[in-house]
Short mmCIF file of C-alpha atoms (C1' of nucleotides) in Angstrom, two decimals:
data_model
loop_
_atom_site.label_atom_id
_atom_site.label_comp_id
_atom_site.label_asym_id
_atom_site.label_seq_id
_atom_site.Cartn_x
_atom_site.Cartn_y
_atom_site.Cartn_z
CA UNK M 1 -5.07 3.30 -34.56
CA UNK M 2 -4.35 5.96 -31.74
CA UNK M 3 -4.63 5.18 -28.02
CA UNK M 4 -8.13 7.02 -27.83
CA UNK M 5 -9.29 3.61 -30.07
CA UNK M 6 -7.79 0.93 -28.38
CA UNK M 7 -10.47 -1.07 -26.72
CA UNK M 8 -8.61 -2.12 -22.81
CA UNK M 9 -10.87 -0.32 -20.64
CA UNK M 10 -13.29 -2.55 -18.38
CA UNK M 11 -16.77 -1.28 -17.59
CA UNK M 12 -16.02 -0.92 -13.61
CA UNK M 13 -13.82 2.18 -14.96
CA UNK M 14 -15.81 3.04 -17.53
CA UNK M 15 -18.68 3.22 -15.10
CA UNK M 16 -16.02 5.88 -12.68
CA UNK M 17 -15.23 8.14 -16.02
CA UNK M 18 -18.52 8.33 -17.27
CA UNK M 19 -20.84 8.07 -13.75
CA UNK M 20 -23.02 6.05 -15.18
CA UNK M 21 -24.24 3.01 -13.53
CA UNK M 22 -23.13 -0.30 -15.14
CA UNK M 23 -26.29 -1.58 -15.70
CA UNK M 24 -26.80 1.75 -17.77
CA UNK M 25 -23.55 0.63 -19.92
CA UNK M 26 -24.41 -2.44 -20.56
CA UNK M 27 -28.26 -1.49 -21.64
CA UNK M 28 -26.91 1.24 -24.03
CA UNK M 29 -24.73 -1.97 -25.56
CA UNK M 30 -28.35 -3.95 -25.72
CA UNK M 31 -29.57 -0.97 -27.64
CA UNK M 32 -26.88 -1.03 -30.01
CA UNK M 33 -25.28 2.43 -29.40
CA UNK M 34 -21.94 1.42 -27.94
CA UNK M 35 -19.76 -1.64 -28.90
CA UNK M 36 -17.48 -3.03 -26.53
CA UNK M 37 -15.10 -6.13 -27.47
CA UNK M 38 -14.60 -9.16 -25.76
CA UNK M 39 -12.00 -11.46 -23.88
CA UNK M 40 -11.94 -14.70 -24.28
CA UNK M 41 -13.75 -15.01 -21.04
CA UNK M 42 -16.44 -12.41 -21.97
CA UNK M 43 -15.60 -9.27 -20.22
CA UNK M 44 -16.57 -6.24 -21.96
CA UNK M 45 -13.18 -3.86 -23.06
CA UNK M 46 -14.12 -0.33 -24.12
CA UNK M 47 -12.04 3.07 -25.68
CA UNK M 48 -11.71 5.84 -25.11
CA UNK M 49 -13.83 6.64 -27.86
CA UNK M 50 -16.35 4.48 -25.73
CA UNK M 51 -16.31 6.87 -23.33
CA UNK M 52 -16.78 9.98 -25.06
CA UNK M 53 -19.73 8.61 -26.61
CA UNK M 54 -21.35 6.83 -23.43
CA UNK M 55 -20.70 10.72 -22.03
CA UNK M 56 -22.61 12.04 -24.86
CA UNK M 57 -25.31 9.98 -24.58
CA UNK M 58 -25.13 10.70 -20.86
CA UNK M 59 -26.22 14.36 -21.83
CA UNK M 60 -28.93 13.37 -24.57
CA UNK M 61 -30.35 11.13 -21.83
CA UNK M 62 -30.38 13.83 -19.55
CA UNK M 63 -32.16 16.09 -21.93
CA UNK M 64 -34.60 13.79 -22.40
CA UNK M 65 -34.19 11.93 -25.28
CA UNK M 66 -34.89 8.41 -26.18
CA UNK M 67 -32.36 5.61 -26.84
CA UNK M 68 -33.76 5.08 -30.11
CA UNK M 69 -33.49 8.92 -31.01
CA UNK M 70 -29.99 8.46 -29.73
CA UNK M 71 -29.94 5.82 -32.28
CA UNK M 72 -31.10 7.50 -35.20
CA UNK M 73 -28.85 10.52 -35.02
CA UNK M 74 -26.03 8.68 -34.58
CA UNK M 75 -26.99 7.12 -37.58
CA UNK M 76 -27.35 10.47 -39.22
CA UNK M 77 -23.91 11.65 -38.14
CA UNK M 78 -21.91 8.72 -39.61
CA UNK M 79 -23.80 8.60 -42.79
CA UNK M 80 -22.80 12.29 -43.00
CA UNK M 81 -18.93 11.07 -42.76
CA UNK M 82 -19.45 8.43 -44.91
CA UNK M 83 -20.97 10.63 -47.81
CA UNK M 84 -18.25 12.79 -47.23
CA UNK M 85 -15.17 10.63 -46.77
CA UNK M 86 -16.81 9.09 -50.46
CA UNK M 87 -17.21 12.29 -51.89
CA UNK M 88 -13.74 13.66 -50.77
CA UNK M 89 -12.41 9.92 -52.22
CA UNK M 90 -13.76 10.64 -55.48
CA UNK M 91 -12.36 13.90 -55.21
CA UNK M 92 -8.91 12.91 -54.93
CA UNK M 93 -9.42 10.21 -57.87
CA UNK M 94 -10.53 12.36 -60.28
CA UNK M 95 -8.30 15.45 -59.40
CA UNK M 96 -5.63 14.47 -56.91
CA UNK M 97 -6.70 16.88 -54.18
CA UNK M 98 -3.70 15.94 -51.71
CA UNK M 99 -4.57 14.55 -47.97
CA UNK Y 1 -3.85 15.25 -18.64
CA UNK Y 2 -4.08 13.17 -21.62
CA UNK Y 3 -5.33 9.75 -22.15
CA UNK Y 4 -2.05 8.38 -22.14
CA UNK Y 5 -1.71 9.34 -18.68
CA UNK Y 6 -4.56 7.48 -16.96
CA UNK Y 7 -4.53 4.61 -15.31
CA UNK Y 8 -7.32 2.90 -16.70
CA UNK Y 9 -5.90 -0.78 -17.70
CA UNK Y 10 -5.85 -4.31 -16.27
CA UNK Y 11 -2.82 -5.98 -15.55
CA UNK Y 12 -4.35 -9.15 -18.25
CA UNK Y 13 -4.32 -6.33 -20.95
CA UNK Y 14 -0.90 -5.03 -19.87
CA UNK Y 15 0.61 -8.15 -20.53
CA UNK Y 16 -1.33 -8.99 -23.61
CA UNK Y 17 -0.24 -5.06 -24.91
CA UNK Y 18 3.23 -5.85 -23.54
CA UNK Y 19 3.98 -9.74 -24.47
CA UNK Y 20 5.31 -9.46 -20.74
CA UNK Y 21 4.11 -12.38 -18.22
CA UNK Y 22 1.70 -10.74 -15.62
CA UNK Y 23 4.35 -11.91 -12.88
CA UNK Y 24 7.04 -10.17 -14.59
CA UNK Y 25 5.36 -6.71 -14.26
CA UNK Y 26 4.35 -7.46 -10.87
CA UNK Y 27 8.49 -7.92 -10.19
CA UNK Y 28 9.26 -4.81 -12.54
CA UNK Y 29 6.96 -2.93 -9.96
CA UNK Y 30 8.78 -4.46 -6.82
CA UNK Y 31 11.80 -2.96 -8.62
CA UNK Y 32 10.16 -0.18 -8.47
CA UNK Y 33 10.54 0.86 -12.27
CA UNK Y 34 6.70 0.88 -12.70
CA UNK Y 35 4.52 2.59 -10.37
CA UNK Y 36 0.46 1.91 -11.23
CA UNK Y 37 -2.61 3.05 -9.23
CA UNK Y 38 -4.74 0.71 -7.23
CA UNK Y 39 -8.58 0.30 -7.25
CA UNK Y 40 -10.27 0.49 -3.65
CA UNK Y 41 -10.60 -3.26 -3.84
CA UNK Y 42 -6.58 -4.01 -4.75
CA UNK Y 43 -6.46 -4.01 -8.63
CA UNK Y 44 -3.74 -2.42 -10.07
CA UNK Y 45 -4.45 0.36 -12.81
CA UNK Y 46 -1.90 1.48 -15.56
CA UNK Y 47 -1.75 3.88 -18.01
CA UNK Y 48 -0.34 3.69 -21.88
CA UNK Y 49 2.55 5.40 -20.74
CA UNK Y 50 2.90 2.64 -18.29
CA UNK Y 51 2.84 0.61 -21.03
CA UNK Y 52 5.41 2.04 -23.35
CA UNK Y 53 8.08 1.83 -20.42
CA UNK Y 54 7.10 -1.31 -20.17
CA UNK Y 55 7.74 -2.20 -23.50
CA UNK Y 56 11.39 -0.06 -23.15
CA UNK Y 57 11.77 -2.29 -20.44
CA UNK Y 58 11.20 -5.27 -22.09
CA UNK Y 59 13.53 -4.50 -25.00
CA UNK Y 60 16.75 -3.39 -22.04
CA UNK Y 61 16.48 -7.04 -20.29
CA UNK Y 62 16.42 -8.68 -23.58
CA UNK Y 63 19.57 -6.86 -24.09
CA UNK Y 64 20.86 -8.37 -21.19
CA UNK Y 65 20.39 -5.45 -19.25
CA UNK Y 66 19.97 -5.44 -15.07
CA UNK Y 67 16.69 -3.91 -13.67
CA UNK Y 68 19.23 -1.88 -11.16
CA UNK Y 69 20.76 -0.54 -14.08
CA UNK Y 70 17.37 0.32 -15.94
CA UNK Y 71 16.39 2.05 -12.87
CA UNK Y 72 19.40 4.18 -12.56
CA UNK Y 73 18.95 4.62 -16.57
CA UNK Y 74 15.40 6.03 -15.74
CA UNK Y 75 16.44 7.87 -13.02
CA UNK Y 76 19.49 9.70 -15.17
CA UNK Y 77 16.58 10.42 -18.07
CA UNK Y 78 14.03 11.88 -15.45
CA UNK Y 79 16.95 14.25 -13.49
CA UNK Y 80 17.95 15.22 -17.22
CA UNK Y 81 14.63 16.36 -17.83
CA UNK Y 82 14.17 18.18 -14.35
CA UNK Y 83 17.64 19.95 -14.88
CA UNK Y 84 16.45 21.19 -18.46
CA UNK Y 85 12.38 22.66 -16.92
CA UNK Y 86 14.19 24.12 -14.00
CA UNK Y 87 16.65 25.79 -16.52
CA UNK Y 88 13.57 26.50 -18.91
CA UNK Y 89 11.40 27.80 -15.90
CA UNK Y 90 14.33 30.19 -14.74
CA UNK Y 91 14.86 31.99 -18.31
CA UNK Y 92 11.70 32.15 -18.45
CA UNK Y 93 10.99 34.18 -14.88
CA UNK Y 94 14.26 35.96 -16.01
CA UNK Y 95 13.32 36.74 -19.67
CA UNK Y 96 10.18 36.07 -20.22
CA UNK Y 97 10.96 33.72 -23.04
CA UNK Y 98 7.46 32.22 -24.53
CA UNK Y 99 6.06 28.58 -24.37
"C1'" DC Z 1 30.65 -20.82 -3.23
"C1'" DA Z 2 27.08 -17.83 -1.36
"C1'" DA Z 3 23.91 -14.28 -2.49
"C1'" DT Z 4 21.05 -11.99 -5.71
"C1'" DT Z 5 18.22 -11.59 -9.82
"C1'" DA Z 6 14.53 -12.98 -12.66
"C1'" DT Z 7 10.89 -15.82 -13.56
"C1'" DG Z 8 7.53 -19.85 -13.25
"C1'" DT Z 9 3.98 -22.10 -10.89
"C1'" DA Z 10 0.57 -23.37 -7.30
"C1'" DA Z 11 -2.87 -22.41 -3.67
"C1'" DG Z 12 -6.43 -19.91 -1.74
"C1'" DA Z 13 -8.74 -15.55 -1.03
"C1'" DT Z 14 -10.82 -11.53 -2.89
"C1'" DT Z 15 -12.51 -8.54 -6.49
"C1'" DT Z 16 -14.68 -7.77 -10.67
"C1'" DT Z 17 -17.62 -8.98 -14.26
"C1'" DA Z 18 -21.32 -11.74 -16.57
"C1'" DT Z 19 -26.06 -13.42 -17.22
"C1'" DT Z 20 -30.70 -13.87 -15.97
"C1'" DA Z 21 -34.70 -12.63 -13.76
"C1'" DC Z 22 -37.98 -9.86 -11.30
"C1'" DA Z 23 -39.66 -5.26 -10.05
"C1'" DT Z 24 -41.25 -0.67 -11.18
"C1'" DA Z 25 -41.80 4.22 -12.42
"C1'" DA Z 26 -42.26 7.07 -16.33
"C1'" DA Z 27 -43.29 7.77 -21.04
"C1'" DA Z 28 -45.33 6.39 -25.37
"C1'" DA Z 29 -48.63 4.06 -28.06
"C1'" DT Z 30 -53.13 2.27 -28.84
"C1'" DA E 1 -57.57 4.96 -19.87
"C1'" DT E 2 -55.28 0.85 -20.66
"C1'" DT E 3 -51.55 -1.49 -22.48
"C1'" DT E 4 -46.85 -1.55 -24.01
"C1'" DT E 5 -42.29 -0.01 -24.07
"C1'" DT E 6 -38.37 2.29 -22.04
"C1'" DA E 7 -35.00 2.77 -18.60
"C1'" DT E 8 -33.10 1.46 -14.49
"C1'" DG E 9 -32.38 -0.92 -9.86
"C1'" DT E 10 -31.49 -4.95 -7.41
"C1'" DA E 11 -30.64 -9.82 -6.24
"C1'" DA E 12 -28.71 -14.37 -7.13
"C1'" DT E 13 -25.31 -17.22 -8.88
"C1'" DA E 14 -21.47 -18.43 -11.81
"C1'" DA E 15 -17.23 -17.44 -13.98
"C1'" DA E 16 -13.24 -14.59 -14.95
"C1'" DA E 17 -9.57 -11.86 -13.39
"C1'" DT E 18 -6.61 -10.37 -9.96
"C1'" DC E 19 -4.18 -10.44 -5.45
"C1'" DT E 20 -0.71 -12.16 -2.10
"C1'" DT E 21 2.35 -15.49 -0.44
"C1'" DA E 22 5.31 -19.14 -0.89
"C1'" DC E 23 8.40 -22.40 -2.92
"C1'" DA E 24 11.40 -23.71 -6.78
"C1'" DT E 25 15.22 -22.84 -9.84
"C1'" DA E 26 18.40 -21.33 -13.45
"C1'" DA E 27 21.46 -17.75 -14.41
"C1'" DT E 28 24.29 -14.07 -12.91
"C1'" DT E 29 27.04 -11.49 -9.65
"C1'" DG E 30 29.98 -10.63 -5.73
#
DNA sequence: CAATTATGTAAGATTTTATTACATAAAAAT
DNA sequence: ATTTTTATGTAATAAAATCTTACATAATTG
C-alpha cells in the first residue's frame, strides 16, 4: 500500500487540506461516504485518499447534490471497478493476458 | 510537492510508523537531524519523508552510530546533491541539455 | 574522572479530538 | 402547505494526545 493509502492524517488537518469544517467530516463519515480508522483512544486517522474524496464531495456538494446521490454514484463507480477488475481476472485465467 | 513531502502526521503516529519512542524523536530534533512544522497551537507536523529518515536514523544508532556523526553523514549526502544540481543547472544554461 | 550522549519517566499545562444535544435554514416528501 | 429530512453551526463536557521542563541514569567519550 502506497503513502496516498496510509490512514495517519487527523481530521484538524484534514479539515486545513480540504476547507471543510469538521463537523462536515465527520457527518460525511455518519453518511457512510468516507471511512476513517481509529486509535485506540478513538481519534479519527484519514489518507490521502480521504482527502481526495472528501474534496470531491466538496465539489458535488457545491453543485448541489445530495449526500445520498453522493452515495449512490460512488456506489456506481466501484461496482464499475469491480466488474472490471473480475472481468480482466477472468481474462488473465483463461488466456494469460500479462499485468 | 508530493504527498511525501507534507507535514501532515502526529508525533503518536510517527513513533508507531517508526518503532521510535516519541522522546527519542523529540531528541533527534534537538539534534537537529529532523526538522517538522508546527501547528499554531504547538503540535509538531511531519511528513513521510520525515519518516523514512527517521527510520535511516533508527537503523545508524542501532549500528552504534553517534547522532553528530549522522548529522555530518546527512550533511555530506545533502552538499553531494547540491554540488551535482548546481553542476546539472550550469550544463544546462551552458548547453541546453534536457530534463 | 568529568563531561557528553541518549533515553526514560513524571508533572502539569495546553491543544486537539470525541460525543451528545439543541438549533435552524433549506430542500424534499407527503 | 405541512411535515420530514438534510446539512450544518454551536455549546458543553470528557478524554486523548501533545507540549515543555526537569530530574535520573547508564553508557560513551574526552
Amino acid at each position: 500500500m502506497s503513502y496516498k493509502d496510509r490512514k495517519v492524517i487527523n481530521i484538524g488537518m484534514v479539515s486545513e487540506l480540504t476547507g471543510l469544517s469538521v463537523r462536515q467530516i465527520r457527518y460525511y463519515e455518519e453518511r457512510k461516504l468516507i471511512f476513517p480508522n481509529r486509535t485506540e483512544g478513538g481519534t479519527r486517522k484519514y489518507s490521502f485518499s480521504d482527502v481526495e474524496k472528501l474534496i470531491d464531495i466538496a465539489n458535488q456538494i457545491e453543485d448541489g447534490m445530495q449526500s445520498s446521490e453522493i452515495k449512490k454514484m460512488q456506489k456506481r463507480k466501484s461496482d464499475r471497478k469491480v466488474r472490471d477488475e473480475m472481468i480482466r481476472g477472468q481474462l488473465n485465467a483463461v488466456f494469460g493476458i500479462r499485468k
